[in-house]
CSV table of C-alpha atoms in Angstrom, one decimal:
chain,number,residue,atom,x,y,z
A,2,MET,CA,-26.9,-22.3,-7.3
A,3,ALA,CA,-27.9,-21.3,-4.1
A,4,SER,CA,-25.9,-18.3,-3.6
A,5,GLN,CA,-22.7,-16.1,-4.9
A,6,GLU,CA,-20.3,-13.4,-3.0
A,7,LEU,CA,-17.3,-11.5,-4.5
A,8,THR,CA,-15.0,-9.9,-2.2
A,9,VAL,CA,-11.4,-8.3,-2.4
A,10,ALA,CA,-9.3,-11.0,-0.9
A,11,GLU,CA,-5.9,-9.3,-1.1
A,12,GLN,CA,-4.9,-5.5,-2.5
A,13,GLU,CA,-1.6,-3.9,-3.0
A,14,LEU,CA,-0.4,-0.8,-4.8
A,15,THR,CA,0.1,-2.7,-7.9
A,16,ASP,CA,-2.5,-5.7,-8.0
A,17,PHE,CA,-5.5,-7.3,-6.1
A,18,LYS,CA,-6.9,-10.5,-5.7
A,19,LEU,CA,-10.7,-11.5,-5.8
A,20,ARG,CA,-12.4,-14.3,-4.4
A,21,LEU,CA,-15.7,-15.7,-5.6
A,22,SER,CA,-17.5,-18.0,-3.1
A,23,GLY,CA,-20.6,-19.8,-4.2
A,24,GLN,CA,-23.0,-22.3,-2.7
A,25,VAL,CA,-24.7,-25.2,-4.5
A,26,SER,CA,-27.8,-27.2,-3.5
A,27,SER,CA,-29.2,-30.4,-4.9
A,28,PRO,CA,-32.1,-32.3,-4.1
A,29,VAL,CA,-29.9,-35.5,-5.1
A,30,PRO,CA,-26.1,-36.3,-4.4
A,31,ALA,CA,-24.0,-34.6,-6.8
A,32,THR,CA,-20.4,-33.8,-7.3
A,33,LEU,CA,-19.1,-30.4,-8.3
A,34,GLU,CA,-16.4,-31.2,-10.6
A,35,LYS,CA,-14.8,-28.3,-12.1
A,36,ALA,CA,-15.4,-24.6,-12.8
A,37,PHE,CA,-14.6,-22.6,-15.9
A,38,TYR,CA,-14.0,-18.8,-15.1
A,39,GLU,CA,-13.1,-15.5,-16.4
A,40,LEU,CA,-11.7,-12.7,-14.9
A,41,VAL,CA,-12.9,-9.2,-16.3
A,42,VAL,CA,-11.8,-5.8,-15.6
A,43,GLU,CA,-13.3,-2.7,-17.1
A,44,GLU,CA,-15.1,-4.9,-19.2
A,45,LYS,CA,-12.2,-6.7,-20.6
A,46,VAL,CA,-11.4,-10.4,-20.0
A,47,VAL,CA,-7.8,-10.1,-18.3
A,48,LYS,CA,-7.8,-13.9,-17.3
A,49,SER,CA,-9.5,-17.3,-18.0
A,50,GLY,CA,-9.1,-21.1,-17.3
A,51,GLU,CA,-10.3,-23.8,-15.4
A,52,GLN,CA,-10.2,-25.0,-11.7
A,53,PRO,CA,-10.6,-28.7,-10.5
A,54,LEU,CA,-13.2,-28.4,-7.4
A,55,GLY,CA,-14.0,-32.2,-6.3
A,56,VAL,CA,-16.7,-31.1,-4.0
A,57,ALA,CA,-19.4,-33.4,-3.0
A,58,VAL,CA,-23.0,-32.2,-2.5
A,59,GLN,CA,-25.6,-34.1,-0.2
A,60,PRO,CA,-29.1,-33.6,-0.3
A,61,GLY,CA,-30.2,-30.6,2.2
A,62,ALA,CA,-26.7,-29.5,3.0
A,63,PRO,CA,-25.6,-27.0,0.4
A,64,ALA,CA,-21.7,-27.3,-0.6
A,65,GLN,CA,-19.4,-24.4,-0.9
A,66,PHE,CA,-16.9,-23.7,-3.6
A,67,GLU,CA,-14.6,-20.7,-3.9
A,68,ILE,CA,-12.3,-19.2,-7.0
A,69,GLN,CA,-9.5,-17.0,-6.2
A,70,GLN,CA,-8.0,-14.7,-8.9
A,71,SER,CA,-5.4,-12.0,-9.3
A,72,SER,CA,-4.8,-9.1,-11.6
A,73,ARG,CA,-2.4,-6.1,-12.2
A,74,TYR,CA,-3.8,-2.5,-12.0
A,75,VAL,CA,-0.7,-1.3,-13.6
A,76,ALA,CA,2.7,-2.2,-15.0
A,77,SER,CA,4.7,0.8,-14.8
A,78,ALA,CA,5.4,3.6,-12.4
A,79,LEU,CA,3.8,6.0,-15.0
A,80,GLU,CA,0.6,3.9,-15.1
A,81,LEU,CA,0.6,3.8,-11.5
A,82,GLU,CA,0.8,7.7,-11.1
A,83,ALA,CA,-1.8,8.4,-13.5
A,84,MET,CA,-4.2,6.1,-11.9
A,85,SER,CA,-3.4,7.6,-8.6
A,86,ALA,CA,-4.2,10.9,-9.9
A,87,ARG,CA,-7.4,10.0,-11.4
A,88,GLY,CA,-8.6,8.2,-8.3
A,89,GLY,CA,-12.3,6.6,-8.1
A,90,ALA,CA,-12.8,2.9,-8.6
A,91,LEU,CA,-12.5,0.2,-11.3
A,92,LEU,CA,-15.3,-2.5,-12.0
A,93,ALA,CA,-13.9,-6.2,-11.6
A,94,ALA,CA,-15.6,-9.5,-12.0
A,95,ILE,CA,-15.5,-13.4,-12.1
A,96,ARG,CA,-17.9,-15.2,-14.2
A,97,GLY,CA,-18.2,-18.7,-15.6
A,98,LYS,CA,-19.9,-22.1,-14.6
A,99,VAL,CA,-19.3,-24.8,-12.5
A,100,LEU,CA,-19.8,-28.5,-14.0
A,101,ALA,CA,-21.8,-30.6,-11.6
A,102,ARG,CA,-22.1,-34.4,-12.1
A,103,VAL,CA,-25.4,-35.8,-11.2
A,104,GLY,CA,-25.6,-39.6,-11.8
A,105,LYS,CA,-24.8,-40.1,-15.3
A,106,LYS,CA,-25.5,-36.2,-16.3
A,107,THR,CA,-23.6,-33.2,-16.3
A,108,VAL,CA,-25.3,-30.1,-15.3
A,109,GLU,CA,-23.8,-26.5,-16.0
A,110,LEU,CA,-24.5,-23.9,-13.1
A,111,PRO,CA,-23.4,-20.1,-14.4
A,112,PHE,CA,-22.2,-17.9,-11.9
A,113,ALA,CA,-21.3,-13.9,-12.4
A,114,ARG,CA,-20.4,-11.5,-9.8
A,115,SER,CA,-19.1,-7.9,-10.1
A,116,ARG,CA,-17.9,-5.2,-7.7
A,117,GLU,CA,-16.1,-1.9,-7.6
A,118,ILE,CA,-12.3,-1.8,-6.4
A,119,ARG,CA,-11.0,1.6,-5.2
A,120,VAL,CA,-7.9,2.3,-7.3
A,121,PRO,CA,-4.6,2.7,-5.3
A,122,ARG,CA,-3.6,6.0,-4.6
A,123,LEU,CA,0.3,6.8,-3.9
A,124,PRO,CA,1.7,7.4,-0.6
A,125,GLN,CA,2.5,11.2,0.7
A,126,LEU,CA,5.1,12.3,3.0
A,127,LYS,CA,4.8,15.0,5.5
A,128,LEU,CA,6.7,16.4,8.6
A,129,HIS,CA,4.7,14.8,11.5
A,130,GLU,CA,6.4,16.2,14.2
A,131,LEU,CA,9.7,17.9,15.0
A,132,ASP,CA,11.7,17.8,18.6
A,133,ALA,CA,14.7,20.2,19.3
A,134,ALA,CA,16.7,21.0,22.5
A,135,ARG,CA,20.2,22.8,22.8
A,136,TYR,CA,22.5,21.1,25.1
A,137,SER,CA,25.3,23.6,25.2
A,138,ALA,CA,26.5,26.7,23.5
A,139,ASP,CA,27.7,24.3,20.7
A,140,GLU,CA,25.8,21.4,20.5
A,141,ALA,CA,21.9,20.9,19.7
A,142,ASN,CA,19.8,17.6,18.9
A,143,VAL,CA,17.2,17.6,16.4
A,144,ILE,CA,14.2,14.6,15.9
A,145,PHE,CA,12.3,15.0,12.8
A,146,TYR,CA,9.4,12.7,12.7
A,147,LEU,CA,8.8,11.9,9.0
A,148,GLY,CA,5.3,10.7,8.4
A,149,VAL,CA,4.2,8.5,5.5
A,150,VAL,CA,0.6,9.0,4.8
A,151,ASN,CA,-1.2,5.9,3.5
A,152,PRO,CA,-4.4,6.9,2.0
A,153,ASN,CA,-5.6,3.3,0.8
A,154,PRO,CA,-7.7,0.7,2.6
A,155,PHE,CA,-4.8,-1.7,2.4
A,156,SER,CA,-1.3,-1.6,3.9
A,157,ILE,CA,1.7,-0.6,1.7
A,158,ARG,CA,5.3,-1.7,1.8
A,159,LEU,CA,8.5,0.8,1.6
A,160,SER,CA,11.4,0.2,-0.2
A,161,GLY,CA,13.2,2.9,1.7
A,162,LEU,CA,12.7,6.5,2.9
A,163,SER,CA,15.9,8.6,2.4
A,164,TYR,CA,16.7,11.8,3.9
A,165,ALA,CA,19.3,14.6,3.8
A,166,VAL,CA,18.8,17.1,6.3
A,167,SER,CA,20.5,20.6,6.0
A,168,VAL,CA,20.6,23.5,8.7
A,169,GLY,CA,21.7,26.9,8.3
A,170,GLY,CA,22.4,26.2,4.7
A,171,LYS,CA,24.8,23.1,5.6
A,172,GLN,CA,24.1,19.7,5.4
A,173,VAL,CA,24.5,18.0,8.8
A,174,SER,CA,23.0,14.4,8.4
A,175,GLN,CA,21.6,11.8,5.9
A,176,GLY,CA,20.5,8.2,5.9
A,177,GLU,CA,17.6,5.9,5.0
A,178,LEU,CA,14.6,4.9,7.1
A,179,GLY,CA,11.9,2.3,6.7
A,180,LYS,CA,13.4,-0.3,4.4
A,181,GLY,CA,11.1,-3.1,4.1
A,182,GLU,CA,8.5,-1.7,6.5
A,183,ARG,CA,4.7,-1.3,6.0
A,184,VAL,CA,2.3,1.6,6.5
A,185,SER,CA,-1.2,0.2,8.0
A,186,PRO,CA,-4.4,0.7,5.6
A,187,SER,CA,-5.6,4.4,5.9
A,188,ALA,CA,-2.8,5.5,8.6
A,189,THR,CA,0.4,7.3,9.0
A,190,GLY,CA,3.7,5.7,9.3
A,191,VAL,CA,5.8,7.7,11.5
A,192,PHE,CA,9.8,7.5,11.1
A,193,GLU,CA,12.4,9.1,13.2
A,194,ALA,CA,15.7,10.9,11.8
A,195,GLN,CA,17.8,12.2,14.8
A,196,VAL,CA,20.2,14.8,13.9
A,197,SER,CA,23.1,16.2,15.7
A,198,ILE,CA,24.2,19.6,15.2
A,199,ASN,CA,27.7,20.3,16.5
A,200,GLN,CA,31.3,21.4,15.5
A,201,GLU,CA,31.7,17.6,13.9
A,202,THR,CA,28.4,18.0,11.6
A,203,TYR,CA,28.4,21.7,11.0
A,204,GLY,CA,31.9,23.1,11.6
A,205,PRO,CA,33.2,26.1,14.0
A,206,GLU,CA,30.4,28.4,13.4
A,207,VAL,CA,28.2,26.3,15.2
A,208,GLY,CA,28.0,28.2,18.0
A,209,LYS,CA,26.9,31.4,16.4
A,210,LEU,CA,24.1,29.3,14.6
A,211,ILE,CA,22.9,27.8,18.0
A,212,LYS,CA,23.0,31.0,20.1
A,213,ALA,CA,20.1,32.4,17.6
A,214,LEU,CA,17.9,29.8,18.8
A,215,VAL,CA,15.7,29.6,15.9
A,216,LEU,CA,17.6,27.8,13.0
A,217,PRO,CA,16.4,27.4,9.2
A,218,TYR,CA,16.4,23.6,8.0
A,219,GLU,CA,15.6,21.8,4.9
A,220,VAL,CA,15.0,18.1,4.4
A,221,LYS,CA,15.1,16.4,1.1
A,222,GLY,CA,15.0,12.9,0.0
A,223,GLU,CA,12.8,10.4,-1.7
A,224,LEU,CA,10.0,8.0,-0.7
A,225,ASN,CA,10.2,4.6,-2.5
A,226,GLY,CA,8.2,1.5,-3.0
A,227,GLU,CA,7.1,-1.0,-5.5
A,228,LEU,CA,6.8,1.2,-8.8
A,229,PHE,CA,6.9,4.5,-7.2
A,230,GLN,CA,9.8,6.9,-6.2
A,231,GLN,CA,8.5,10.1,-4.8
A,232,PRO,CA,10.9,13.1,-4.1
A,233,TYR,CA,10.1,15.2,-1.4
A,234,GLU,CA,11.3,18.7,0.0
A,235,LEU,CA,10.4,20.1,3.7
A,236,LYS,CA,11.5,23.6,4.8
A,237,GLY,CA,11.0,25.5,8.1
A,238,GLU,CA,12.5,26.6,11.3
A,239,ILE,CA,13.9,24.9,14.4
A,240,LYS,CA,12.9,26.6,17.6
A,241,LEU,CA,15.4,25.4,20.2
A,242,ASN,CA,14.5,24.7,23.9
A,243,VAL,CA,17.2,25.0,26.2
A,244,SER,CA,17.9,21.6,27.9
A,245,LYS,CA,18.1,21.7,31.6
């Protein structure tokens, strides 16, 4: 066994895939027939089996083989929440042996590599930015830029980001954003919720509300994805700029 390397091939909020790459050298022609493997997570064997290889090894030319196996961190929303709160990393490994045919003989080549994998952390929602303007004495428009913060070194997929916007104590808009969207690793995905404040959405007292130029707001909703449902609530004041 000339070399071994264990890498994280894929990672999500609920599962991960490891790739063990190895090189075998031989002074005589040989064939790597198959590999027996175990996937070990936190010192527990979570999966085992065998994989056919069929890789030829020529003298002076190392041949490469590869084993990929996946496992889940968690199986429920409660487990995901607990792991996210704990933080840190877990230790995972792929170990086993390659069976090589050399003439009429079978040679066993053991392999084993381990590495730490950073545990997943739940995304968070924040108000990334707010833009508002008054268009007339009884009409204003507000854009809430809702930021989904992904603290993980891998992308996450959203099932949806629901929102309900109240201004001056009355709900003026609701909807859902980001369905099926992905947020890049260690990044913030920004989603726009546009809200019109007028007689249709607020009522006949909208003129009095807008005249104040400072409007209290509340945005409530839920950030959803695989195995997580996170309610959120944002409060603050909208300061209107007069549109020219």
